[in-house]
PDB file of C-alpha atoms and ligand atoms in Angstrom:
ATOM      1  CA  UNK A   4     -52.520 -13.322  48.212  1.00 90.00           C
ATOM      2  CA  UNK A   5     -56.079 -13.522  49.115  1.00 94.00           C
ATOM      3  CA  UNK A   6     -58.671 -11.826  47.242  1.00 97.00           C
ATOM      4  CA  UNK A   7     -61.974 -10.114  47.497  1.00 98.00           C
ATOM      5  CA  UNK A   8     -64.750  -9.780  45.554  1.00 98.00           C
ATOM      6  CA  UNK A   9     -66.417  -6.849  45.216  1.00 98.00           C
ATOM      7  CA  UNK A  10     -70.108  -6.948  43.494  1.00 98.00           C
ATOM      8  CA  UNK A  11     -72.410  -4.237  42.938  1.00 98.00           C
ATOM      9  CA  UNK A  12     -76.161  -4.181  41.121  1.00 98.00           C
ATOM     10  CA  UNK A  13     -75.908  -1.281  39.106  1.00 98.00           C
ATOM     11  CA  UNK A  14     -72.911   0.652  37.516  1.00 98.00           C
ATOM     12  CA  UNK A  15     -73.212   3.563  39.329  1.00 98.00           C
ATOM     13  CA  UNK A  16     -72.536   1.139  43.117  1.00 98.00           C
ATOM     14  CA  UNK A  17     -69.348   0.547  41.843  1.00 98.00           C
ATOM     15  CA  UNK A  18     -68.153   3.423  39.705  1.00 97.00           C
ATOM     16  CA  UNK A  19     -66.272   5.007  42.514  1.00 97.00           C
ATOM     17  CA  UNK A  20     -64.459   1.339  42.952  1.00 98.00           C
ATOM     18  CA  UNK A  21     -63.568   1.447  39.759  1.00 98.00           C
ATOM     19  CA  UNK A  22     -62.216   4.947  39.619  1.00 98.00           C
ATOM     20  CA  UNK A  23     -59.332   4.374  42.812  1.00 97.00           C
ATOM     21  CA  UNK A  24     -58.724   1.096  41.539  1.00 97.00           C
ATOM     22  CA  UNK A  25     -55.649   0.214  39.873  1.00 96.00           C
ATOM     23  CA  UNK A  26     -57.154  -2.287  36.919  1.00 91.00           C
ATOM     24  CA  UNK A  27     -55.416  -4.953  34.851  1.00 92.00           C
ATOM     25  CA  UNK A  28     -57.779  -6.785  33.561  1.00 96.00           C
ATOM     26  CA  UNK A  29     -61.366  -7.087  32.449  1.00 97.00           C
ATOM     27  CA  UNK A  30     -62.563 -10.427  32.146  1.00 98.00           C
ATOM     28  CA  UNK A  31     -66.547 -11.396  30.857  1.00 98.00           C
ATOM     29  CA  UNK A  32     -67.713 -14.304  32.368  1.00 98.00           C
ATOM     30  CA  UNK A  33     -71.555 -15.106  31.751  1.00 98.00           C
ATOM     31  CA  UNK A  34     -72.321 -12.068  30.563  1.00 98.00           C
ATOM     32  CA  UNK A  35     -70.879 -10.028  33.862  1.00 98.00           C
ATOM     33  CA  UNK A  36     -67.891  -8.022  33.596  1.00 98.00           C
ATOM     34  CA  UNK A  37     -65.331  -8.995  35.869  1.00 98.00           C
ATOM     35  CA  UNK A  38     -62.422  -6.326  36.715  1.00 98.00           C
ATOM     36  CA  UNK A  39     -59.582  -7.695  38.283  1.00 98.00           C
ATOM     37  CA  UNK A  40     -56.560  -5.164  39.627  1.00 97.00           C
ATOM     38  CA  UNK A  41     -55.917  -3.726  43.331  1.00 97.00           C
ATOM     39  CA  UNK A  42     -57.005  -1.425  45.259  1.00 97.00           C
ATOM     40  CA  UNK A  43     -55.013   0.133  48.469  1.00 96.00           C
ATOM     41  CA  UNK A  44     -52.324  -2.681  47.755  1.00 95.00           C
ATOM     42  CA  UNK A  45     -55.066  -5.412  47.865  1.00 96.00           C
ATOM     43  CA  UNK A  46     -56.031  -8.164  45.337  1.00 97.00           C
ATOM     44  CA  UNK A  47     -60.118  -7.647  44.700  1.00 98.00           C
ATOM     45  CA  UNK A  48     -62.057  -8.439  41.511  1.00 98.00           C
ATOM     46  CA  UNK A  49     -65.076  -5.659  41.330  1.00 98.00           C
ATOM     47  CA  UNK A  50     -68.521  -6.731  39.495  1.00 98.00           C
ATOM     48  CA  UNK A  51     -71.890  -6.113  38.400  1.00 98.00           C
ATOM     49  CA  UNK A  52     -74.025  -8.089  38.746  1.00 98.00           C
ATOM     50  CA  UNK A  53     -77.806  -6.538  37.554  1.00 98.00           C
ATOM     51  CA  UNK A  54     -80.459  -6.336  39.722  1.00 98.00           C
ATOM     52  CA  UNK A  55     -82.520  -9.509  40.737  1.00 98.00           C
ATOM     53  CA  UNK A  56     -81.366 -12.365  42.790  1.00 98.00           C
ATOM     54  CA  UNK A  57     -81.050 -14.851  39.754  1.00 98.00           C
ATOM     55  CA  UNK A  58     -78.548 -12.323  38.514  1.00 98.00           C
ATOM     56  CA  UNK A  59     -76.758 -11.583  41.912  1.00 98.00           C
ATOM     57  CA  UNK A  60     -76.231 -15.889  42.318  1.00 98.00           C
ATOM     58  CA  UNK A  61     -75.191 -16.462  39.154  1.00 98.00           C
ATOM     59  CA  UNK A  62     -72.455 -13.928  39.484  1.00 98.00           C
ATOM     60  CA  UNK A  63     -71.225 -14.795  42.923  1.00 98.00           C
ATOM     61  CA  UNK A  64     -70.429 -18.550  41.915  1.00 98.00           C
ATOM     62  CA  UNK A  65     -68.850 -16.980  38.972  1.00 98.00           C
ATOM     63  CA  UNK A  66     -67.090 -14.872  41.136  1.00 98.00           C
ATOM     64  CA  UNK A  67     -66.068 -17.741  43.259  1.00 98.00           C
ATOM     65  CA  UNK A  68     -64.991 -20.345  40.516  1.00 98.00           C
ATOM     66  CA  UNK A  69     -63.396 -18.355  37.784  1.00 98.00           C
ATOM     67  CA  UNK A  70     -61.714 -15.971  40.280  1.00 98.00           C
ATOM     68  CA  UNK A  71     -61.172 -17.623  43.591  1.00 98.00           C
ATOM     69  CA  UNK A  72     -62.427 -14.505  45.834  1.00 98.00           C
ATOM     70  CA  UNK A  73     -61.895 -15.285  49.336  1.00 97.00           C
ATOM     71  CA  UNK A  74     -63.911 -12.739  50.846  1.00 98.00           C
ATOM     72  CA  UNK A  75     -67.477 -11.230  48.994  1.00 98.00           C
ATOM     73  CA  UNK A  76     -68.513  -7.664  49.868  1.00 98.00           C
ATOM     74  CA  UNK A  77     -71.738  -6.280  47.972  1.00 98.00           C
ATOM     75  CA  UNK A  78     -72.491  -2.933  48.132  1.00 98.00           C
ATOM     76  CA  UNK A  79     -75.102  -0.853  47.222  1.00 98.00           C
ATOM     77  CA  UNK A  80     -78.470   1.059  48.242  1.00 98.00           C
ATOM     78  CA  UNK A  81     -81.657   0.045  49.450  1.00 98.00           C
ATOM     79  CA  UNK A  82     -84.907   0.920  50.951  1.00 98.00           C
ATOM     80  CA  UNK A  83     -85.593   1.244  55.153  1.00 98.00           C
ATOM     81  CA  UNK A  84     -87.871  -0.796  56.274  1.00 98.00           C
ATOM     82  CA  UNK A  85     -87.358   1.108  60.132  1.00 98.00           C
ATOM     83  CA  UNK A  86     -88.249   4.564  60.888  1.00 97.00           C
ATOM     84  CA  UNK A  87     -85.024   4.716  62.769  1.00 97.00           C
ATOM     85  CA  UNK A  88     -82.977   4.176  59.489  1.00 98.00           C
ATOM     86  CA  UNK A  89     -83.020   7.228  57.112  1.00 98.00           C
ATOM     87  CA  UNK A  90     -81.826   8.100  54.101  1.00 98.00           C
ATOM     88  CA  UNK A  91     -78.506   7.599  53.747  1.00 97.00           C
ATOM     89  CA  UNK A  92     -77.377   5.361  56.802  1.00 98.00           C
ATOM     90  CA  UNK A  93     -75.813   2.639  55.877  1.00 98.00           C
ATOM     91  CA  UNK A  94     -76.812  -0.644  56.597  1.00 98.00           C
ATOM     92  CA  UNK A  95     -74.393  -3.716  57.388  1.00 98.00           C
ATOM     93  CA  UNK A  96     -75.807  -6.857  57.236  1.00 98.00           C
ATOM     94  CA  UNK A  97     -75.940  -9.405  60.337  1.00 98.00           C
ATOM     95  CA  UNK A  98     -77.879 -11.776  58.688  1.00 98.00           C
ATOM     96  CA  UNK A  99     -79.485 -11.830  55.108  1.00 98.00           C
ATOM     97  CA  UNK A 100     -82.575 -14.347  53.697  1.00 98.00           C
ATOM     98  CA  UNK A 101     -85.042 -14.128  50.857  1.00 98.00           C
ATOM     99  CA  UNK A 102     -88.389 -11.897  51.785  1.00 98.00           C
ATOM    100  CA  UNK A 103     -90.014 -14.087  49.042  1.00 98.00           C
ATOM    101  CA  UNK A 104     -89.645 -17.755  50.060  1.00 98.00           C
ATOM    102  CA  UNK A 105     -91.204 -19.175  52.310  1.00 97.00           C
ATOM    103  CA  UNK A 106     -89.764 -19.978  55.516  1.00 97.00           C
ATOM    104  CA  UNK A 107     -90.386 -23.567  55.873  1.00 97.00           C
ATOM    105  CA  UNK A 108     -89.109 -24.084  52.465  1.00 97.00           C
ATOM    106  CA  UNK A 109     -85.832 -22.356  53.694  1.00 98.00           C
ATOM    107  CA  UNK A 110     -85.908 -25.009  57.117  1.00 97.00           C
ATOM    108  CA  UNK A 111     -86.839 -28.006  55.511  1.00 98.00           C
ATOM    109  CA  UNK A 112     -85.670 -27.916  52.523  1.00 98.00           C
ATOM    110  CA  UNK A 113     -82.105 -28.021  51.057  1.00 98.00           C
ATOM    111  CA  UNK A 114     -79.720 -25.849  52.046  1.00 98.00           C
ATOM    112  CA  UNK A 115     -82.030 -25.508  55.165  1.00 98.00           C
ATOM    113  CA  UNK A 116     -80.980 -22.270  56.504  1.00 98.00           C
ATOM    114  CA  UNK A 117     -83.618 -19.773  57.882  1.00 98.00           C
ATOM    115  CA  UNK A 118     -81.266 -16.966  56.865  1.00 98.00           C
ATOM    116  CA  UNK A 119     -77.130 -17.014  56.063  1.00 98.00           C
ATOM    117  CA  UNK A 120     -74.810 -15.170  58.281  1.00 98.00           C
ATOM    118  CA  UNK A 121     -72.634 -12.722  57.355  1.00 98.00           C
ATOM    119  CA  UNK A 122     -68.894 -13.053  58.592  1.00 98.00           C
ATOM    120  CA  UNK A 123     -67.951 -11.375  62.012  1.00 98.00           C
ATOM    121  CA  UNK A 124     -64.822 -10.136  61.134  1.00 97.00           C
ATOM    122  CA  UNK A 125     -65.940  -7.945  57.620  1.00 97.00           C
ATOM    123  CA  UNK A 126     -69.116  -6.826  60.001  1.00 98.00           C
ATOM    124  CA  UNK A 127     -66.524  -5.413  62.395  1.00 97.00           C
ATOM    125  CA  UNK A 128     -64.677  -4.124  59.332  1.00 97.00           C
ATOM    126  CA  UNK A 129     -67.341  -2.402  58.199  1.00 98.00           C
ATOM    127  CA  UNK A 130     -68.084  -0.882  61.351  1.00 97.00           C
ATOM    128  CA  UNK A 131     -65.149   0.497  61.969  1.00 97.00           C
ATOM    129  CA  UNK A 132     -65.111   1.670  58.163  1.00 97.00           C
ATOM    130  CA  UNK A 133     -68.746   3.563  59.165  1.00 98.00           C
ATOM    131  CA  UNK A 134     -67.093   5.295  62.145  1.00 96.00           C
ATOM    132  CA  UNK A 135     -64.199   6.554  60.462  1.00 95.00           C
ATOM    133  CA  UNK A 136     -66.293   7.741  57.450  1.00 95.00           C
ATOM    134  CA  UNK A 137     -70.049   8.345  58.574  1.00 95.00           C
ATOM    135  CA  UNK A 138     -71.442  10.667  61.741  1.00 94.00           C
ATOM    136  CA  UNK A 139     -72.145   9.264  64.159  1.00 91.00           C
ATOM    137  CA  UNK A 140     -75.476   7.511  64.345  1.00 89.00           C
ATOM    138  CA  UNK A 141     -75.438   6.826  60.350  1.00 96.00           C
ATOM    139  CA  UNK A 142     -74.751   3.117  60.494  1.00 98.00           C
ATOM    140  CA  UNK A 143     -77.056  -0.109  62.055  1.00 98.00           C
ATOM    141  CA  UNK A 144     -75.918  -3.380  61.817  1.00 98.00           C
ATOM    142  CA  UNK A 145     -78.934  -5.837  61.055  1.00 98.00           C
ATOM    143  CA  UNK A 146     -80.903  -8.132  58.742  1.00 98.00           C
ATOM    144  CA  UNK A 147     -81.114  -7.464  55.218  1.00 99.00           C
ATOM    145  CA  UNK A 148     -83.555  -8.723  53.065  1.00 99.00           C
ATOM    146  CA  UNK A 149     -84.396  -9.187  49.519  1.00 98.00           C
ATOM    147  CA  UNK A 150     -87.075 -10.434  46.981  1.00 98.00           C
ATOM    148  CA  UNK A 151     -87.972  -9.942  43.394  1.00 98.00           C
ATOM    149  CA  UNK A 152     -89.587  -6.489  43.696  1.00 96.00           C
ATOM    150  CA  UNK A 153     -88.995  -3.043  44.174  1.00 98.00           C
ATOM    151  CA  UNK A 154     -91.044  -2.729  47.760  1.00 98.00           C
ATOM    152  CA  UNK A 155     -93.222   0.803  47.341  1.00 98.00           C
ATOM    153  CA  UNK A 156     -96.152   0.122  49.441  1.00 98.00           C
ATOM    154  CA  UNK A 157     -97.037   0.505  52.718  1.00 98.00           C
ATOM    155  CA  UNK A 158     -98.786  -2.634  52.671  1.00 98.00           C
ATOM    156  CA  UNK A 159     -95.893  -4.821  51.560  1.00 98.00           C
ATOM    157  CA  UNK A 160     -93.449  -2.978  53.304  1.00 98.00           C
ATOM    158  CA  UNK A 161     -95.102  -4.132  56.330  1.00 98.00           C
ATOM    159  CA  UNK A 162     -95.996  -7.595  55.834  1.00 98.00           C
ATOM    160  CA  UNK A 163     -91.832  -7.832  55.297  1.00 98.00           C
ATOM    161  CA  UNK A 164     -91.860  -6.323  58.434  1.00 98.00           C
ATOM    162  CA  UNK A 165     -93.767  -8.610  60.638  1.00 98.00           C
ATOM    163  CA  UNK A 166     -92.321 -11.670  59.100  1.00 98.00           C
ATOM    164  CA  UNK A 167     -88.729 -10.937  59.040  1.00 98.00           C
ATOM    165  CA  UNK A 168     -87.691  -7.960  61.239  1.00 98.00           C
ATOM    166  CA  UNK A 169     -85.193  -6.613  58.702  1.00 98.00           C
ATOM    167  CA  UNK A 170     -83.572  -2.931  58.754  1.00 98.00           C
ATOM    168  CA  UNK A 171     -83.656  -3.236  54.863  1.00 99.00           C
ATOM    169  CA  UNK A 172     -84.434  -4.606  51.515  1.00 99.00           C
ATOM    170  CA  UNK A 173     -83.153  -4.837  48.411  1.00 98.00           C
ATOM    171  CA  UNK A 174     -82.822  -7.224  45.452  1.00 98.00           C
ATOM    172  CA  UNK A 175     -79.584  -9.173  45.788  1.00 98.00           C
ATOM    173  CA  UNK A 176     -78.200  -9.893  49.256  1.00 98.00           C
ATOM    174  CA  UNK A 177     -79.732 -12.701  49.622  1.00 98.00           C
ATOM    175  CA  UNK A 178     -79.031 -14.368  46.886  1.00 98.00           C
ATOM    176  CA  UNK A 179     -74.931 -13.215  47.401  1.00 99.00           C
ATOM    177  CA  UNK A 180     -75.628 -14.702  50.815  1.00 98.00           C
ATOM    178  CA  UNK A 181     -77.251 -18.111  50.128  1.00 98.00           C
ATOM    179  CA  UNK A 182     -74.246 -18.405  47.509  1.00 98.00           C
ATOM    180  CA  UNK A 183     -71.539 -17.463  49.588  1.00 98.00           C
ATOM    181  CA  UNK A 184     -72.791 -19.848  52.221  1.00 98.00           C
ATOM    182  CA  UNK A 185     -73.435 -22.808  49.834  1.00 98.00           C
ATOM    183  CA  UNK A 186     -69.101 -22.341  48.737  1.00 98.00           C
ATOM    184  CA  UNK A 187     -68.413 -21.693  52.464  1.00 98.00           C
ATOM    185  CA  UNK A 188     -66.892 -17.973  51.544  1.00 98.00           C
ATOM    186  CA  UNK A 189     -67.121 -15.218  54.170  1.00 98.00           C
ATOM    187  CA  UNK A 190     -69.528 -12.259  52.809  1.00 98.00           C
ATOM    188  CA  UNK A 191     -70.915  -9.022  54.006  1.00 98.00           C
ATOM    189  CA  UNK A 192     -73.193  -6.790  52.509  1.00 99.00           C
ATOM    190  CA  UNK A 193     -73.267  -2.998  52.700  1.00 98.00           C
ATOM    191  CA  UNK A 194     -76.621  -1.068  52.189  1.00 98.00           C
ATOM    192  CA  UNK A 195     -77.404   3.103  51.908  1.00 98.00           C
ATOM    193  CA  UNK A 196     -80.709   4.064  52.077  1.00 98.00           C
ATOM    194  CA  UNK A 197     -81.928   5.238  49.318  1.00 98.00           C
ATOM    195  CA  UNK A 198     -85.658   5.170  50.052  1.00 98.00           C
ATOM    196  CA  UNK A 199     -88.139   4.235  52.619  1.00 98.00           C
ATOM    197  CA  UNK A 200     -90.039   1.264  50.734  1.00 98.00           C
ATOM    198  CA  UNK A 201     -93.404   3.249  50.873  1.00 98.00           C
ATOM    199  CA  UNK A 202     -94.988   5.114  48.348  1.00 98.00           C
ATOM    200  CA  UNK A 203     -92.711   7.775  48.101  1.00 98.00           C
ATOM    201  CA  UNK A 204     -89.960   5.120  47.256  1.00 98.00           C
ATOM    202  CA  UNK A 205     -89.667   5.979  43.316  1.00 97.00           C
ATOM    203  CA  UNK A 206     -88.988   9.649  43.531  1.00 97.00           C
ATOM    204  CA  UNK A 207     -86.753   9.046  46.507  1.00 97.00           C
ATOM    205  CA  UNK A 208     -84.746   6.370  44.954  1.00 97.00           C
ATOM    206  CA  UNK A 209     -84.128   8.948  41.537  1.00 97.00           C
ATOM    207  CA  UNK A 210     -83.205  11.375  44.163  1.00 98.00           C
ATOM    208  CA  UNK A 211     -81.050   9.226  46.310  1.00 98.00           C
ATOM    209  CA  UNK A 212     -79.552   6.500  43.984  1.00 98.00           C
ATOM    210  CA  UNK A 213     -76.193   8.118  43.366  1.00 98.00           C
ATOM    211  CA  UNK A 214     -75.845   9.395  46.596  1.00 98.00           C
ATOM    212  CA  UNK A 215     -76.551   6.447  48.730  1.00 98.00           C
ATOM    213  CA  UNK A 216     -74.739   4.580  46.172  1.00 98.00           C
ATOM    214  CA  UNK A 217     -71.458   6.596  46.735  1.00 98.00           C
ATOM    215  CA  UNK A 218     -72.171   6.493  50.425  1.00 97.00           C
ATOM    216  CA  UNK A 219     -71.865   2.603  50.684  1.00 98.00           C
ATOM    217  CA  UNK A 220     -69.274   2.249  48.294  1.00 98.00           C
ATOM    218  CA  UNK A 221     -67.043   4.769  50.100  1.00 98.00           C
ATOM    219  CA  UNK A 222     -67.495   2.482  53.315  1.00 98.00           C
ATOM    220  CA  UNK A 223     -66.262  -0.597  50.899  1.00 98.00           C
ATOM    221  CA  UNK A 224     -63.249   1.588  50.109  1.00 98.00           C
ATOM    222  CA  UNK A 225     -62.345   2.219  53.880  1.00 97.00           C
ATOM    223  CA  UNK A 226     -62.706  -1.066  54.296  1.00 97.00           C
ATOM    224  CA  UNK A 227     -60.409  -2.357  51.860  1.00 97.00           C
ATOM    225  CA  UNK A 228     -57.868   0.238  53.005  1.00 96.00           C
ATOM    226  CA  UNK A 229     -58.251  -1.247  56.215  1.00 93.00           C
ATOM    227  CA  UNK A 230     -57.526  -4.379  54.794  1.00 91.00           C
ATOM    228  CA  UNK A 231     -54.245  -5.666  54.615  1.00 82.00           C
ATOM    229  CA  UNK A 232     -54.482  -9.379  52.598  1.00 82.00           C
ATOM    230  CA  UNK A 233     -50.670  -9.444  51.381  1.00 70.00           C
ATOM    231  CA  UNK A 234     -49.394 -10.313  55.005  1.00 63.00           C
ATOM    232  CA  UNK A 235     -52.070 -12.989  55.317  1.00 58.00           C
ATOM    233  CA  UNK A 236     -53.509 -10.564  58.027  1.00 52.00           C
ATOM    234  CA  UNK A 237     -57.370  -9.310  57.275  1.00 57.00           C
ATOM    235  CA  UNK A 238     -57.188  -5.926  59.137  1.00 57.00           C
ATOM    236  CA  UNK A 239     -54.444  -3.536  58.745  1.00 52.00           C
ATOM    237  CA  UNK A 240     -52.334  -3.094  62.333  1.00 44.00           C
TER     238      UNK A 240
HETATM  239  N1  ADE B 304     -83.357  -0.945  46.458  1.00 78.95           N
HETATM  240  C1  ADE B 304     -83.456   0.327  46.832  1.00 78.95           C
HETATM  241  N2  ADE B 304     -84.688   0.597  47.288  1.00 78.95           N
HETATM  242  C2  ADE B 304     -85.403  -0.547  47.181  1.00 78.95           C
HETATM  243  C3  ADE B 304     -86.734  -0.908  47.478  1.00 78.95           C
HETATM  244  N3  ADE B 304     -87.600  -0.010  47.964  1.00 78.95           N
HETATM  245  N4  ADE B 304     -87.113  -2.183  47.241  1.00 78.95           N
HETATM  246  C4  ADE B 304     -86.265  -3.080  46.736  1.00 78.95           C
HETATM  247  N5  ADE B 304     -84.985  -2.789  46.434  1.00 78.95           N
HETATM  248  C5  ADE B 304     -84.549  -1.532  46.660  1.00 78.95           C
END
């Protein structure tokens, strides 16, 4: 059967994955613990990871060679970077790259790749997992980027603006991305707002964090329900 991987920064992005899922085993691989069980009759190994993209890379491969996830879905919050996109939308990602290399390294350099694609089908997944679960108007679908800072100023929150158009950033996708694409493995990642990435961002993020954090991950969950891996079929008929 095929198998996702589910990955998460911080406990509390995954603690409602962990509470409907149906565990067997917990594994530690590199320091990350890896629990591998079902959830809604599918095969998926949940994670997490810490925050930072070193951290997010290191566990995707991980979660790619010592597991053999076919299919990589992060989840977690992060701050708008449009006025359009409050506070707990959600966020799926059409495209993620790093906010904090520099765009001709990204072209000309190995794995040249401006940005990394997320997978059509688990965008249209989680689309269909926002309908069912969000009001309407609650979810975009659009670039997310990330860096190795917690954005909470104006000033920085626009120059990530003008340079990459993004709906959001955060401090993983990216790196899930790049990794993802590197080991040819479809991925999508799955954002909440849990902040505007101003300087308001701190007291809005304490505020936020478990909510948004609950938000996404209950998209993840519709998802997976959705999901139907055992008859070699990705979406449930
Ligand atoms: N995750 C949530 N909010 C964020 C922000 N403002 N910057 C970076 N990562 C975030």
């Amino acid at each position: 059967m095929k198998k996702i991987g589910i990955m998460g920064a911080l406990q509390v992005e995954i603690d409602i994955l962990l509470e409907k899922m149906d565990a067997h085993e917990k594994r530690t691989v590199a320091g990350f613990p890896f629990y591998c069980g079902k959830l809604y009759g599918n095969e998926v190994i949940i994670t997490c990871c810490g925050v930072g993209k070193v951290n997010a890379a290191a566990c995707t491969q991980a979660l790619i060679d010592k597991f053999g996830v076919n299919y990589i879905i992060n989840t977690g919050i992060a701050g708008s970077i449009r006025s359009e996109i409050r506070v707990c939308d959600v966020v799926i990602s059409s495209d993620v790259t790093h906010h904090d290399v520099r765009k001709d390294q990204m072209t000309s350099l190995f794995p040249f790749q401006e940005v990394f694609q997320a997978n059509g089908e688990l965008i249209q997944m989680a689309k269909e997992a926002c309908m069912s679960t969000l009001e309407k108007n609650k979810h975009h679908i659009g670039r997310i980027v990330s860096g190795e800072a917690f954005v909470s100023t104006t000033q920085l929150k626009n120059d990530i603006k003008e340079a990459y158009q993004p709906a959001c950033v955060e401090m993983e996708g990216s790196a899930i991305g790049h990794v993802a694409f590197l080991n040819d493995v479809p991925f999508v990642v799955i954002r909440s707002i849990s902040d505007n990435a101003d300087e308001e961002a701190e007291m809005s993020f304490e505020a936020f964090e478990e909510i948004a954090a609950h938000q996404s991950a209950g998209v993840v969950l519709e998802m997976v329900k959705q999901m139907n891996l055992s008859e070699g079929y990705v979406k449930r008929s």
